[in-house]
């Protein structure tokens, strides 16, 4: 089944975000990011690509341990 080439909707990481797009990509200029940015890595955020804390509910429901990517400027 893993190499059948058929997609299984339940195995998708992305369940809701730009679901009809062939690839979801976000691009940012580092100069526009401010002192701290928190990006979602669970794909459950309503503010994707930014984290809104939804990973906590996902982790509680699934036993997963996903958290965000936090980027800060040095000396910020
Ligand atoms: Fe997805 Fe926080 S909401 S990592």
Coordinates of N, CA, C and O in Angstrom, one line a residue, residues 14-68:
X14 N -1.5 17.6 5.4 CA -2.4 18.7 5.2 C -3.8 18.3 5.0 O -4.1 17.7 3.9
X15 N -4.7 18.6 5.9 CA -6.1 18.3 5.8 C -7.0 19.4 5.3 O -8.1 19.1 4.9
X16 N -6.5 20.7 5.4 CA -7.4 21.8 5.1 C -6.8 23.0 4.4 O -7.6 23.8 3.8
X17 N -5.5 23.1 4.4 CA -4.9 24.4 3.9 C -4.6 24.3 2.4 O -3.9 23.5 1.9
X18 N -5.3 25.2 1.6 CA -5.1 25.3 0.2 C -5.2 23.9 -0.4 O -4.3 23.5 -1.2
X19 N -6.2 23.1 -0.1 CA -6.2 21.7 -0.3 C -6.2 21.4 -1.8 O -5.7 20.3 -2.2
X20 N -6.7 22.3 -2.7 CA -6.7 22.0 -4.1 C -5.4 22.4 -4.8 O -5.2 22.1 -6.0
X21 N -4.5 23.0 -4.1 CA -3.2 23.4 -4.7 C -2.3 22.2 -4.8 O -2.2 21.4 -3.9
X22 N -1.5 22.1 -5.9 CA -0.6 20.9 -6.0 C 0.5 21.0 -5.0 O 1.1 20.0 -4.6
X23 N 0.9 22.2 -4.4 CA 1.9 22.3 -3.4 C 1.7 23.6 -2.7 O 1.4 24.6 -3.3
X24 N 1.7 23.5 -1.3 CA 1.5 24.7 -0.5 C 2.9 25.3 -0.1 O 3.7 24.6 0.5
X25 N 3.2 26.5 -0.6 CA 4.5 27.1 -0.3 C 4.3 28.5 0.2 O 3.4 29.2 -0.3
X26 N 5.0 28.9 1.2 CA 5.0 30.3 1.7 C 6.4 30.8 1.6 O 7.4 30.1 1.9
X27 N 6.5 32.1 1.3 CA 7.9 32.7 1.2 C 7.8 34.0 1.9 O 6.9 34.8 1.8
X28 N 8.9 34.3 2.7 CA 8.9 35.6 3.4 C 10.3 36.2 3.3 O 11.3 35.5 3.2
X29 N 10.3 37.5 3.3 CA 11.6 38.2 3.3 C 12.0 38.4 4.8 O 11.3 38.9 5.6
X30 N 13.2 37.9 5.1 CA 13.7 38.0 6.5 C 13.7 39.4 7.0 O 13.5 39.6 8.2
X31 N 13.8 40.4 6.2 CA 13.8 41.8 6.6 C 12.4 42.2 7.1 O 12.3 43.2 7.8
X32 N 11.4 41.5 6.7 CA 10.0 41.8 7.1 C 9.5 41.0 8.3 O 8.3 41.2 8.6
X33 N 10.3 40.2 8.9 CA 9.8 39.2 9.9 C 9.7 39.8 11.3 O 9.1 39.2 12.1
X34 N 10.2 41.0 11.6 CA 10.2 41.5 12.9 C 11.1 40.7 13.8 O 12.0 40.0 13.4
X35 N 10.9 40.8 15.1 CA 11.9 40.3 16.1 C 11.6 38.8 16.4 O 12.5 38.1 16.8
X36 N 10.4 38.3 16.2 CA 10.0 37.0 16.5 C 8.9 36.5 15.7 O 7.9 37.2 15.5
X37 N 9.0 35.3 15.1 CA 8.0 34.7 14.3 C 7.8 33.3 14.7 O 8.8 32.6 14.9
X38 N 6.6 32.8 14.8 CA 6.3 31.4 15.2 C 5.5 30.8 14.1 O 4.3 31.1 13.9
X39 N 6.1 29.8 13.5 CA 5.5 29.1 12.3 C 4.9 27.8 12.8 O 5.5 27.0 13.5
X40 N 3.8 27.4 12.2 CA 3.1 26.2 12.5 C 3.8 25.0 11.7 O 4.2 25.1 10.6
X41 N 3.9 23.9 12.4 CA 4.5 22.7 11.8 C 3.5 21.5 11.9 O 3.8 20.4 11.5
X42 N 2.3 21.8 12.5 CA 1.3 20.7 12.6 C 0.2 20.8 11.5 O -0.5 19.9 11.4
X43 N 0.2 21.9 10.8 CA -0.8 22.1 9.7 C -2.2 22.1 10.2 O -3.2 21.9 9.5
X44 N -2.4 22.5 11.5 CA -3.8 22.6 12.0 C -4.2 24.0 12.4 O -5.3 24.3 12.7
X45 N -3.2 24.9 12.2 CA -3.4 26.3 12.6 C -4.5 27.0 11.7 O -4.4 26.8 10.5
X46 N -5.4 27.8 12.3 CA -6.3 28.6 11.5 C -5.6 29.8 11.0 O -6.2 30.5 10.1
X47 N -4.4 30.1 11.4 CA -3.6 31.2 11.0 C -2.4 30.8 10.2 O -1.4 31.5 10.0
X48 N -2.4 29.6 9.6 CA -1.3 29.0 8.9 C -0.8 30.0 7.9 O -1.6 30.6 7.2
X49 N 0.5 30.2 7.7 CA 1.6 29.4 8.2 C 2.0 29.7 9.7 O 3.0 29.2 10.1
X50 N 1.3 30.6 10.3 CA 1.7 31.0 11.7 C 1.0 30.0 12.7 O -0.2 29.6 12.5
X51 N 1.6 29.8 13.8 CA 1.1 28.9 14.9 C 0.0 29.7 15.6 O 0.2 30.9 16.0
X52 N -1.1 29.0 15.9 CA -2.2 29.6 16.8 C -2.4 28.7 18.0 O -3.4 28.9 18.7
X53 N -1.5 27.8 18.3 CA -1.7 26.9 19.5 C -2.5 25.7 19.2 O -2.6 24.8 20.1
X54 N -3.0 25.5 18.0 CA -3.8 24.3 17.7 C -3.0 23.0 17.8 O -3.6 21.9 17.9
X55 N -1.7 23.1 17.8 CA -0.8 21.9 18.0 C -1.1 21.2 19.3 O -1.0 20.0 19.5
X56 N -1.5 22.0 20.3 CA -1.8 21.4 21.7 C -3.0 20.5 21.6 O -2.9 19.4 22.2
X57 N -4.0 20.9 20.9 CA -5.2 20.0 20.8 C -4.9 18.8 20.0 O -5.2 17.7 20.3
X58 N -4.1 19.0 18.9 CA -3.7 17.8 18.1 C -2.9 16.8 18.9 O -3.1 15.6 18.8
X59 N -1.9 17.3 19.7 CA -1.1 16.5 20.5 C -1.9 15.7 21.5 O -1.7 14.5 21.7
X60 N -2.8 16.4 22.1 CA -3.7 15.8 23.1 C -4.5 14.6 22.5 O -4.7 13.6 23.1
X61 N -5.1 14.9 21.3 CA -6.0 13.9 20.7 C -5.2 12.7 20.1 O -5.8 11.6 20.1
X62 N -4.0 13.0 19.7 CA -3.3 11.9 19.0 C -2.1 11.3 19.7 O -1.6 10.3 19.3
X63 N -1.6 12.0 20.8 CA -0.4 11.5 21.4 C 0.8 12.0 20.7 O 1.9 11.5 21.1
X64 N 0.7 12.8 19.7 CA 1.8 13.4 19.0 C 2.6 14.4 19.8 O 2.1 14.7 21.0
X65 N 3.7 14.8 19.4 CA 4.5 15.8 20.1 C 5.0 17.0 19.3 O 6.1 17.5 19.5
X66 N 4.1 17.4 18.4 CA 4.5 18.5 17.4 C 4.4 19.8 18.1 O 3.5 20.1 18.8
X67 N 5.4 20.7 17.7 CA 5.4 22.1 18.2 C 5.8 23.0 17.1 O 6.2 22.5 16.0
X68 N 5.7 24.3 17.3 CA 6.0 25.2 16.2 C 7.5 25.4 16.0 O 8.4 25.0 16.8

